[in-house]
Amino acid sequence: MKTESLANGTLETWTPQEAADAFERDEIVLIDVRTPQEYSFERIEGALLAPMQAFQPAHMPGQSDKRIVFHCGSGARSKKVAEKYLAAGHDRVAHMEGGFGAWKEAGLSYTGTDMTSGAPKQMKNSG
């Protein structure tokens, strides 16, 4: 994990594998900031949805028990949301480097859409 000190707090940048490992151990809340359409097509199973366009830092869960890790498609939106979260008075938060694309590239499991039926389907890339 990389850390960056910003004016409002500390921004952590986690790799997809670091996020997956912590998520598996139930140590983090993974929050997807992509659009509902992106989320419905493919998503990390168990990640919460909080779209960037409607993001409200005050509505996020606390971090006393679990760290928040934001993610998006490429890492750009999640970094902006993390910065907005810090600007709202929080002292530390994380986002996932490379976003969902990097998650898939790493060969990690996710829920996609079966193109023959339109139904959700467990997927895993070869990485």
mmCIF file of N, CA and C in Angstrom:
data_model
loop_
_atom_site.group_PDB
_atom_site.id
_atom_site.type_symbol
_atom_site.label_atom_id
_atom_site.label_comp_id
_atom_site.label_asym_id
_atom_site.label_seq_id
_atom_site.Cartn_x
_atom_site.Cartn_y
_atom_site.Cartn_z
ATOM 1 N N MET A 1 0.842 -1.179 0.000
ATOM 2 C CA MET A 1 0.000 0.000 0.000
ATOM 3 C C MET A 1 0.885 1.239 0.000
ATOM 4 N N LYS A 2 0.451 2.206 -0.769
ATOM 5 C CA LYS A 2 1.150 3.499 -0.789
ATOM 6 C C LYS A 2 0.332 4.481 0.043
ATOM 7 N N THR A 3 1.018 5.404 0.701
ATOM 8 C CA THR A 3 0.304 6.448 1.431
ATOM 9 C C THR A 3 0.765 7.816 0.938
ATOM 10 N N GLU A 4 -0.172 8.735 0.937
ATOM 11 C CA GLU A 4 0.090 10.095 0.474
ATOM 12 C C GLU A 4 -0.537 11.047 1.486
ATOM 13 N N SER A 5 0.260 11.968 2.002
ATOM 14 C CA SER A 5 -0.267 12.963 2.930
ATOM 15 C C SER A 5 -0.811 14.133 2.133
ATOM 16 N N LEU A 6 -2.096 14.379 2.284
ATOM 17 C CA LEU A 6 -2.754 15.505 1.624
ATOM 18 C C LEU A 6 -3.063 16.560 2.683
ATOM 19 N N ALA A 7 -3.498 17.720 2.255
ATOM 20 C CA ALA A 7 -3.788 18.810 3.193
ATOM 21 C C ALA A 7 -4.828 18.398 4.237
ATOM 22 N N ASN A 8 -5.794 17.543 3.828
ATOM 23 C CA ASN A 8 -6.891 17.181 4.720
ATOM 24 C C ASN A 8 -6.722 15.850 5.442
ATOM 25 N N GLY A 9 -5.695 15.076 5.101
ATOM 26 C CA GLY A 9 -5.529 13.773 5.733
ATOM 27 C C GLY A 9 -4.655 12.850 4.901
ATOM 28 N N THR A 10 -4.725 11.575 5.204
ATOM 29 C CA THR A 10 -3.892 10.581 4.549
ATOM 30 C C THR A 10 -4.713 9.750 3.577
ATOM 31 N N LEU A 11 -4.235 9.686 2.339
ATOM 32 C CA LEU A 11 -4.866 8.873 1.299
ATOM 33 C C LEU A 11 -4.006 7.640 1.081
ATOM 34 N N GLU A 12 -4.600 6.475 1.291
ATOM 35 C CA GLU A 12 -3.918 5.216 1.027
ATOM 36 C C GLU A 12 -4.328 4.711 -0.341
ATOM 37 N N THR A 13 -3.389 4.156 -1.077
ATOM 38 C CA THR A 13 -3.671 3.550 -2.374
ATOM 39 C C THR A 13 -3.329 2.075 -2.259
ATOM 40 N N TRP A 14 -4.351 1.239 -2.352
ATOM 41 C CA TRP A 14 -4.202 -0.204 -2.194
ATOM 42 C C TRP A 14 -4.180 -0.871 -3.563
ATOM 43 N N THR A 15 -3.430 -1.953 -3.690
ATOM 44 C CA THR A 15 -3.475 -2.765 -4.901
ATOM 45 C C THR A 15 -4.753 -3.605 -4.848
ATOM 46 N N PRO A 16 -5.217 -4.101 -5.996
ATOM 47 C CA PRO A 16 -6.378 -4.990 -5.965
ATOM 48 C C PRO A 16 -6.165 -6.211 -5.062
ATOM 49 N N GLN A 17 -4.962 -6.772 -5.071
ATOM 50 C CA GLN A 17 -4.711 -7.943 -4.231
ATOM 51 C C GLN A 17 -4.779 -7.590 -2.751
ATOM 52 N N GLU A 18 -4.236 -6.439 -2.366
ATOM 53 C CA GLU A 18 -4.330 -6.004 -0.966
ATOM 54 C C GLU A 18 -5.792 -5.820 -0.567
ATOM 55 N N ALA A 19 -6.576 -5.201 -1.448
ATOM 56 C CA ALA A 19 -8.001 -4.997 -1.163
ATOM 57 C C ALA A 19 -8.732 -6.338 -1.077
ATOM 58 N N ALA A 20 -8.449 -7.247 -2.007
ATOM 59 C CA ALA A 20 -9.103 -8.559 -2.009
ATOM 60 C C ALA A 20 -8.785 -9.338 -0.735
ATOM 61 N N ASP A 21 -7.528 -9.313 -0.328
ATOM 62 C CA ASP A 21 -7.123 -10.033 0.882
ATOM 63 C C ASP A 21 -7.814 -9.466 2.119
ATOM 64 N N ALA A 22 -7.824 -8.136 2.245
ATOM 65 C CA ALA A 22 -8.466 -7.496 3.404
ATOM 66 C C ALA A 22 -9.981 -7.704 3.375
ATOM 67 N N PHE A 23 -10.577 -7.700 2.173
ATOM 68 C CA PHE A 23 -12.013 -7.921 2.022
ATOM 69 C C PHE A 23 -12.362 -9.351 2.426
ATOM 70 N N GLU A 24 -11.534 -10.287 2.033
ATOM 71 C CA GLU A 24 -11.727 -11.697 2.393
ATOM 72 C C GLU A 24 -11.648 -11.885 3.911
ATOM 73 N N ARG A 25 -10.769 -11.143 4.563
ATOM 74 C CA ARG A 25 -10.628 -11.220 6.029
ATOM 75 C C ARG A 25 -11.678 -10.370 6.755
ATOM 76 N N ASP A 26 -12.560 -9.722 5.997
ATOM 77 C CA ASP A 26 -13.632 -8.883 6.552
ATOM 78 C C ASP A 26 -13.082 -7.703 7.337
ATOM 79 N N GLU A 27 -11.976 -7.123 6.845
ATOM 80 C CA GLU A 27 -11.328 -5.994 7.511
ATOM 81 C C GLU A 27 -11.690 -4.647 6.888
ATOM 82 N N ILE A 28 -12.308 -4.660 5.715
ATOM 83 C CA ILE A 28 -12.634 -3.412 5.016
ATOM 84 C C ILE A 28 -14.074 -3.418 4.524
ATOM 85 N N VAL A 29 -14.574 -2.224 4.230
ATOM 86 C CA VAL A 29 -15.814 -2.035 3.500
ATOM 87 C C VAL A 29 -15.383 -1.547 2.124
ATOM 88 N N LEU A 30 -15.686 -2.317 1.103
ATOM 89 C CA LEU A 30 -15.331 -1.957 -0.265
ATOM 90 C C LEU A 30 -16.509 -1.219 -0.872
ATOM 91 N N ILE A 31 -16.275 0.021 -1.308
ATOM 92 C CA ILE A 31 -17.363 0.854 -1.829
ATOM 93 C C ILE A 31 -17.084 1.208 -3.279
ATOM 94 N N ASP A 32 -18.001 0.797 -4.151
ATOM 95 C CA ASP A 32 -17.930 1.016 -5.593
ATOM 96 C C ASP A 32 -18.564 2.370 -5.903
ATOM 97 N N VAL A 33 -17.813 3.268 -6.533
ATOM 98 C CA VAL A 33 -18.334 4.608 -6.835
ATOM 99 C C VAL A 33 -18.696 4.774 -8.313
ATOM 100 N N ARG A 34 -18.761 3.636 -9.042
ATOM 101 C CA ARG A 34 -19.169 3.697 -10.446
ATOM 102 C C ARG A 34 -20.675 3.947 -10.533
ATOM 103 N N THR A 35 -21.201 4.032 -11.743
ATOM 104 C CA THR A 35 -22.627 4.251 -11.930
ATOM 105 C C THR A 35 -23.417 2.980 -11.630
ATOM 106 N N PRO A 36 -24.709 3.109 -11.330
ATOM 107 C CA PRO A 36 -25.535 1.913 -11.128
ATOM 108 C C PRO A 36 -25.512 0.983 -12.353
ATOM 109 N N GLN A 37 -25.433 1.548 -13.553
ATOM 110 C CA GLN A 37 -25.392 0.726 -14.763
ATOM 111 C C GLN A 37 -24.120 -0.119 -14.806
ATOM 112 N N GLU A 38 -22.981 0.493 -14.502
ATOM 113 C CA GLU A 38 -21.719 -0.252 -14.475
ATOM 114 C C GLU A 38 -21.784 -1.363 -13.432
ATOM 115 N N TYR A 39 -22.300 -1.024 -12.256
ATOM 116 C CA TYR A 39 -22.403 -1.973 -11.150
ATOM 117 C C TYR A 39 -23.311 -3.148 -11.508
ATOM 118 N N SER A 40 -24.423 -2.871 -12.183
ATOM 119 C CA SER A 40 -25.361 -3.946 -12.515
ATOM 120 C C SER A 40 -24.782 -4.906 -13.552
ATOM 121 N N PHE A 41 -23.899 -4.428 -14.414
ATOM 122 C CA PHE A 41 -23.290 -5.267 -15.447
ATOM 123 C C PHE A 41 -22.214 -6.181 -14.872
ATOM 124 N N GLU A 42 -21.334 -5.630 -14.038
ATOM 125 C CA GLU A 42 -20.294 -6.428 -13.387
ATOM 126 C C GLU A 42 -19.826 -5.711 -12.136
ATOM 127 N N ARG A 43 -19.538 -6.524 -11.087
ATOM 128 C CA ARG A 43 -19.199 -5.936 -9.791
ATOM 129 C C ARG A 43 -18.426 -6.933 -8.942
ATOM 130 N N ILE A 44 -17.794 -6.407 -7.909
ATOM 131 C CA ILE A 44 -17.146 -7.241 -6.909
ATOM 132 C C ILE A 44 -18.239 -7.649 -5.924
ATOM 133 N N GLU A 45 -18.433 -8.935 -5.781
ATOM 134 C CA GLU A 45 -19.500 -9.441 -4.917
ATOM 135 C C GLU A 45 -19.287 -8.954 -3.485
ATOM 136 N N GLY A 46 -20.301 -8.309 -2.925
ATOM 137 C CA GLY A 46 -20.236 -7.805 -1.556
ATOM 138 C C GLY A 46 -19.850 -6.342 -1.432
ATOM 139 N N ALA A 47 -19.366 -5.745 -2.536
ATOM 140 C CA ALA A 47 -19.034 -4.316 -2.502
ATOM 141 C C ALA A 47 -20.324 -3.502 -2.459
ATOM 142 N N LEU A 48 -20.309 -2.421 -1.713
ATOM 143 C CA LEU A 48 -21.455 -1.525 -1.639
ATOM 144 C C LEU A 48 -21.382 -0.526 -2.789
ATOM 145 N N LEU A 49 -22.524 -0.013 -3.207
ATOM 146 C CA LEU A 49 -22.571 0.975 -4.283
ATOM 147 C C LEU A 49 -22.886 2.351 -3.713
ATOM 148 N N ALA A 50 -22.034 3.326 -4.035
ATOM 149 C CA ALA A 50 -22.236 4.731 -3.668
ATOM 150 C C ALA A 50 -21.736 5.549 -4.858
ATOM 151 N N PRO A 51 -22.578 5.725 -5.888
ATOM 152 C CA PRO A 51 -22.135 6.389 -7.121
ATOM 153 C C PRO A 51 -21.541 7.774 -6.885
ATOM 154 N N MET A 52 -20.461 8.056 -7.607
ATOM 155 C CA MET A 52 -19.749 9.324 -7.462
ATOM 156 C C MET A 52 -20.678 10.527 -7.629
ATOM 157 N N GLN A 53 -21.603 10.460 -8.589
ATOM 158 C CA GLN A 53 -22.453 11.623 -8.866
ATOM 159 C C GLN A 53 -23.393 11.963 -7.714
ATOM 160 N N ALA A 54 -23.618 11.027 -6.792
ATOM 161 C CA ALA A 54 -24.497 11.287 -5.648
ATOM 162 C C ALA A 54 -23.756 11.112 -4.324
ATOM 163 N N PHE A 55 -22.436 11.108 -4.356
ATOM 164 C CA PHE A 55 -21.634 10.809 -3.172
ATOM 165 C C PHE A 55 -21.805 11.864 -2.087
ATOM 166 N N GLN A 56 -22.087 11.387 -0.883
ATOM 167 C CA GLN A 56 -22.224 12.246 0.294
ATOM 168 C C GLN A 56 -21.330 11.677 1.397
ATOM 169 N N PRO A 57 -20.198 12.321 1.701
ATOM 170 C CA PRO A 57 -19.292 11.794 2.731
ATOM 171 C C PRO A 57 -19.980 11.513 4.063
ATOM 172 N N ALA A 58 -20.960 12.321 4.434
ATOM 173 C CA ALA A 58 -21.642 12.147 5.722
ATOM 174 C C ALA A 58 -22.450 10.851 5.784
ATOM 175 N N HIS A 59 -22.768 10.270 4.629
ATOM 176 C CA HIS A 59 -23.572 9.055 4.599
ATOM 177 C C HIS A 59 -22.728 7.777 4.574
ATOM 178 N N MET A 60 -21.424 7.921 4.634
ATOM 179 C CA MET A 60 -20.538 6.755 4.623
ATOM 180 C C MET A 60 -20.487 6.124 6.009
ATOM 181 N N PRO A 61 -20.249 4.819 6.062
ATOM 182 C CA PRO A 61 -20.124 4.178 7.375
ATOM 183 C C PRO A 61 -18.882 4.679 8.097
ATOM 184 N N GLY A 62 -18.869 4.546 9.398
ATOM 185 C CA GLY A 62 -17.693 4.918 10.176
ATOM 186 C C GLY A 62 -16.557 3.933 9.925
ATOM 187 N N GLN A 63 -15.355 4.300 10.327
ATOM 188 C CA GLN A 63 -14.204 3.433 10.114
ATOM 189 C C GLN A 63 -13.620 2.906 11.422
ATOM 190 N N SER A 64 -14.425 2.863 12.470
ATOM 191 C CA SER A 64 -13.892 2.384 13.742
ATOM 192 C C SER A 64 -13.646 0.874 13.717
ATOM 193 N N ASP A 65 -14.466 0.131 12.992
ATOM 194 C CA ASP A 65 -14.304 -1.324 12.917
ATOM 195 C C ASP A 65 -13.611 -1.775 11.636
ATOM 196 N N LYS A 66 -13.925 -1.118 10.530
ATOM 197 C CA LYS A 66 -13.378 -1.508 9.230
ATOM 198 C C LYS A 66 -12.984 -0.269 8.441
ATOM 199 N N ARG A 67 -11.877 -0.350 7.736
ATOM 200 C CA ARG A 67 -11.410 0.737 6.867
ATOM 201 C C ARG A 67 -12.270 0.779 5.604
ATOM 202 N N ILE A 68 -12.544 1.965 5.096
ATOM 203 C CA ILE A 68 -13.228 2.137 3.816
ATOM 204 C C ILE A 68 -12.187 2.126 2.706
ATOM 205 N N VAL A 69 -12.477 1.359 1.649
ATOM 206 C CA VAL A 69 -11.666 1.369 0.431
ATOM 207 C C VAL A 69 -12.619 1.617 -0.737
ATOM 208 N N PHE A 70 -12.442 2.764 -1.402
ATOM 209 C CA PHE A 70 -13.262 3.092 -2.568
ATOM 210 C C PHE A 70 -12.658 2.462 -3.814
ATOM 211 N N HIS A 71 -13.522 2.115 -4.788
ATOM 212 C CA HIS A 71 -13.017 1.669 -6.084
ATOM 213 C C HIS A 71 -13.972 2.114 -7.182
ATOM 214 N N CYS A 72 -13.427 2.214 -8.393
ATOM 215 C CA CYS A 72 -14.219 2.578 -9.568
ATOM 216 C C CYS A 72 -13.744 1.706 -10.727
ATOM 217 N N GLY A 73 -13.835 2.197 -11.939
ATOM 218 C CA GLY A 73 -13.404 1.419 -13.093
ATOM 219 C C GLY A 73 -11.904 1.432 -13.305
ATOM 220 N N SER A 74 -11.265 2.600 -13.098
ATOM 221 C CA SER A 74 -9.832 2.736 -13.389
ATOM 222 C C SER A 74 -9.005 3.296 -12.232
ATOM 223 N N GLY A 75 -9.657 3.792 -11.206
ATOM 224 C CA GLY A 75 -8.961 4.400 -10.075
ATOM 225 C C GLY A 75 -9.068 5.913 -10.036
ATOM 226 N N ALA A 76 -9.489 6.534 -11.131
ATOM 227 C CA ALA A 76 -9.570 8.000 -11.182
ATOM 228 C C ALA A 76 -10.737 8.532 -10.333
ATOM 229 N N ARG A 77 -11.930 7.967 -10.520
ATOM 230 C CA ARG A 77 -13.096 8.441 -9.757
ATOM 231 C C ARG A 77 -12.951 8.122 -8.276
ATOM 232 N N SER A 78 -12.429 6.940 -7.958
ATOM 233 C CA SER A 78 -12.303 6.577 -6.543
ATOM 234 C C SER A 78 -11.313 7.491 -5.828
ATOM 235 N N LYS A 79 -10.277 7.934 -6.519
ATOM 236 C CA LYS A 79 -9.331 8.869 -5.899
ATOM 237 C C LYS A 79 -10.016 10.205 -5.629
ATOM 238 N N LYS A 80 -10.827 10.686 -6.581
ATOM 239 C CA LYS A 80 -11.554 11.951 -6.377
ATOM 240 C C LYS A 80 -12.533 11.842 -5.212
ATOM 241 N N VAL A 81 -13.244 10.721 -5.126
ATOM 242 C CA VAL A 81 -14.187 10.512 -4.026
ATOM 243 C C VAL A 81 -13.434 10.440 -2.694
ATOM 244 N N ALA A 82 -12.296 9.756 -2.680
ATOM 245 C CA ALA A 82 -11.491 9.662 -1.452
ATOM 246 C C ALA A 82 -11.034 11.049 -1.010
ATOM 247 N N GLU A 83 -10.615 11.873 -1.963
ATOM 248 C CA GLU A 83 -10.195 13.239 -1.634
ATOM 249 C C GLU A 83 -11.360 14.055 -1.086
ATOM 250 N N LYS A 84 -12.552 13.862 -1.653
ATOM 251 C CA LYS A 84 -13.753 14.558 -1.166
ATOM 252 C C LYS A 84 -14.093 14.090 0.254
ATOM 253 N N TYR A 85 -13.926 12.811 0.509
ATOM 254 C CA TYR A 85 -14.167 12.246 1.834
ATOM 255 C C TYR A 85 -13.216 12.874 2.860
ATOM 256 N N LEU A 86 -11.940 12.988 2.499
ATOM 257 C CA LEU A 86 -10.960 13.613 3.390
ATOM 258 C C LEU A 86 -11.289 15.085 3.621
ATOM 259 N N ALA A 87 -11.701 15.787 2.575
ATOM 260 C CA ALA A 87 -12.041 17.208 2.682
ATOM 261 C C ALA A 87 -13.240 17.438 3.602
ATOM 262 N N ALA A 88 -14.050 16.396 3.791
ATOM 263 C CA ALA A 88 -15.226 16.511 4.662
ATOM 264 C C ALA A 88 -14.874 16.334 6.138
ATOM 265 N N GLY A 89 -13.575 16.205 6.446
ATOM 266 C CA GLY A 89 -13.170 16.155 7.839
ATOM 267 C C GLY A 89 -12.667 14.814 8.348
ATOM 268 N N HIS A 90 -12.569 13.840 7.470
ATOM 269 C CA HIS A 90 -12.037 12.541 7.876
ATOM 270 C C HIS A 90 -10.522 12.556 7.701
ATOM 271 N N ASP A 91 -9.811 11.818 8.544
ATOM 272 C CA ASP A 91 -8.351 11.934 8.519
ATOM 273 C C ASP A 91 -7.633 10.869 7.686
ATOM 274 N N ARG A 92 -8.329 9.789 7.305
ATOM 275 C CA ARG A 92 -7.669 8.725 6.548
ATOM 276 C C ARG A 92 -8.718 7.937 5.766
ATOM 277 N N VAL A 93 -8.363 7.570 4.539
ATOM 278 C CA VAL A 93 -9.231 6.712 3.726
ATOM 279 C C VAL A 93 -8.374 6.080 2.637
ATOM 280 N N ALA A 94 -8.916 5.068 1.979
ATOM 281 C CA ALA A 94 -8.158 4.369 0.938
ATOM 282 C C ALA A 94 -8.971 4.256 -0.344
ATOM 283 N N HIS A 95 -8.245 4.080 -1.445
ATOM 284 C CA HIS A 95 -8.887 3.738 -2.704
ATOM 285 C C HIS A 95 -8.033 2.682 -3.388
ATOM 286 N N MET A 96 -8.651 1.959 -4.340
ATOM 287 C CA MET A 96 -7.975 0.853 -5.002
ATOM 288 C C MET A 96 -7.358 1.308 -6.316
ATOM 289 N N GLU A 97 -6.060 1.134 -6.411
ATOM 290 C CA GLU A 97 -5.296 1.528 -7.604
ATOM 291 C C GLU A 97 -5.726 0.690 -8.815
ATOM 292 N N GLY A 98 -6.001 1.377 -9.925
ATOM 293 C CA GLY A 98 -6.357 0.681 -11.157
ATOM 294 C C GLY A 98 -7.810 0.262 -11.249
ATOM 295 N N GLY A 99 -8.541 0.389 -10.149
ATOM 296 C CA GLY A 99 -9.962 0.110 -10.132
ATOM 297 C C GLY A 99 -10.348 -1.314 -10.508
ATOM 298 N N PHE A 100 -11.596 -1.441 -10.953
ATOM 299 C CA PHE A 100 -12.166 -2.739 -11.285
ATOM 300 C C PHE A 100 -11.408 -3.399 -12.439
ATOM 301 N N GLY A 101 -10.901 -2.586 -13.358
ATOM 302 C CA GLY A 101 -10.115 -3.135 -14.460
ATOM 303 C C GLY A 101 -8.886 -3.865 -13.950
ATOM 304 N N ALA A 102 -8.192 -3.284 -12.979
ATOM 305 C CA ALA A 102 -7.008 -3.926 -12.394
ATOM 306 C C ALA A 102 -7.410 -5.155 -11.583
ATOM 307 N N TRP A 103 -8.571 -5.099 -10.933
ATOM 308 C CA TRP A 103 -9.088 -6.257 -10.183
ATOM 309 C C TRP A 103 -9.235 -7.446 -11.134
ATOM 310 N N LYS A 104 -9.855 -7.201 -12.285
ATOM 311 C CA LYS A 104 -10.052 -8.278 -13.262
ATOM 312 C C LYS A 104 -8.714 -8.744 -13.832
ATOM 313 N N GLU A 105 -7.823 -7.810 -14.132
ATOM 314 C CA GLU A 105 -6.488 -8.157 -14.652
ATOM 315 C C GLU A 105 -5.719 -9.045 -13.684
ATOM 316 N N ALA A 106 -5.938 -8.837 -12.395
ATOM 317 C CA ALA A 106 -5.255 -9.629 -11.371
ATOM 318 C C ALA A 106 -5.848 -11.031 -11.241
ATOM 319 N N GLY A 107 -6.931 -11.303 -11.979
ATOM 320 C CA GLY A 107 -7.545 -12.626 -11.945
ATOM 321 C C GLY A 107 -8.431 -12.870 -10.745
ATOM 322 N N LEU A 108 -8.892 -11.790 -10.111
ATOM 323 C CA LEU A 108 -9.737 -11.918 -8.923
ATOM 324 C C LEU A 108 -11.195 -12.142 -9.320
ATOM 325 N N SER A 109 -11.945 -12.831 -8.477
ATOM 326 C CA SER A 109 -13.340 -13.165 -8.761
ATOM 327 C C SER A 109 -14.231 -11.937 -8.752
ATOM 328 N N TYR A 110 -15.261 -11.989 -9.565
ATOM 329 C CA TYR A 110 -16.262 -10.929 -9.597
ATOM 330 C C TYR A 110 -17.546 -11.496 -10.175
ATOM 331 N N THR A 111 -18.624 -10.750 -10.057
ATOM 332 C CA THR A 111 -19.895 -11.134 -10.647
ATOM 333 C C THR A 111 -20.058 -10.358 -11.937
ATOM 334 N N GLY A 112 -20.256 -11.076 -13.021
ATOM 335 C CA GLY A 112 -20.467 -10.466 -14.327
ATOM 336 C C GLY A 112 -21.853 -10.803 -14.832
ATOM 337 N N THR A 113 -22.067 -10.616 -16.111
ATOM 338 C CA THR A 113 -23.341 -10.917 -16.727
ATOM 339 C C THR A 113 -23.141 -12.001 -17.773
ATOM 340 N N ASP A 114 -23.938 -13.055 -17.684
ATOM 341 C CA ASP A 114 -23.928 -14.111 -18.694
ATOM 342 C C ASP A 114 -24.608 -13.553 -19.933
ATOM 343 N N MET A 115 -23.848 -13.383 -20.999
ATOM 344 C CA MET A 115 -24.386 -12.741 -22.204
ATOM 345 C C MET A 115 -25.453 -13.568 -22.916
ATOM 346 N N THR A 116 -25.525 -14.872 -22.657
ATOM 347 C CA THR A 116 -26.565 -15.679 -23.305
ATOM 348 C C THR A 116 -27.909 -15.565 -22.603
ATOM 349 N N SER A 117 -27.882 -15.350 -21.275
ATOM 350 C CA SER A 117 -29.139 -15.297 -20.532
ATOM 351 C C SER A 117 -29.414 -13.949 -19.872
ATOM 352 N N GLY A 118 -28.376 -13.121 -19.711
ATOM 353 C CA GLY A 118 -28.526 -11.854 -19.006
ATOM 354 C C GLY A 118 -28.489 -11.999 -17.492
ATOM 355 N N ALA A 119 -28.282 -13.216 -17.020
ATOM 356 C CA ALA A 119 -28.268 -13.479 -15.573
ATOM 357 C C ALA A 119 -26.876 -13.197 -14.991
ATOM 358 N N PRO A 120 -26.808 -12.897 -13.694
ATOM 359 C CA PRO A 120 -25.505 -12.730 -13.047
ATOM 360 C C PRO A 120 -24.733 -14.056 -13.096
ATOM 361 N N LYS A 121 -23.417 -13.940 -13.185
ATOM 362 C CA LYS A 121 -22.570 -15.131 -13.293
ATOM 363 C C LYS A 121 -21.246 -14.856 -12.577
ATOM 364 N N GLN A 122 -20.793 -15.819 -11.763
ATOM 365 C CA GLN A 122 -19.476 -15.693 -11.124
ATOM 366 C C GLN A 122 -18.397 -15.810 -12.189
ATOM 367 N N MET A 123 -17.463 -14.875 -12.172
ATOM 368 C CA MET A 123 -16.410 -14.829 -13.180
ATOM 369 C C MET A 123 -15.061 -14.815 -12.479
ATOM 370 N N LYS A 124 -14.053 -15.275 -13.197
ATOM 371 C CA LYS A 124 -12.677 -15.144 -12.717
ATOM 372 C C LYS A 124 -11.798 -15.106 -13.959
ATOM 373 N N ASN A 125 -11.045 -14.038 -14.080
ATOM 374 C CA ASN A 125 -10.099 -13.916 -15.214
ATOM 375 C C ASN A 125 -8.870 -14.739 -14.926
ATOM 376 N N SER A 126 -8.131 -15.025 -15.959
ATOM 377 C CA SER A 126 -6.908 -15.796 -15.776
ATOM 378 C C SER A 126 -5.771 -14.944 -15.235
ATOM 379 N N GLY A 127 -5.917 -13.621 -15.293
ATOM 380 C CA GLY A 127 -4.956 -12.706 -14.691
ATOM 381 C C GLY A 127 -3.689 -12.522 -15.417
#
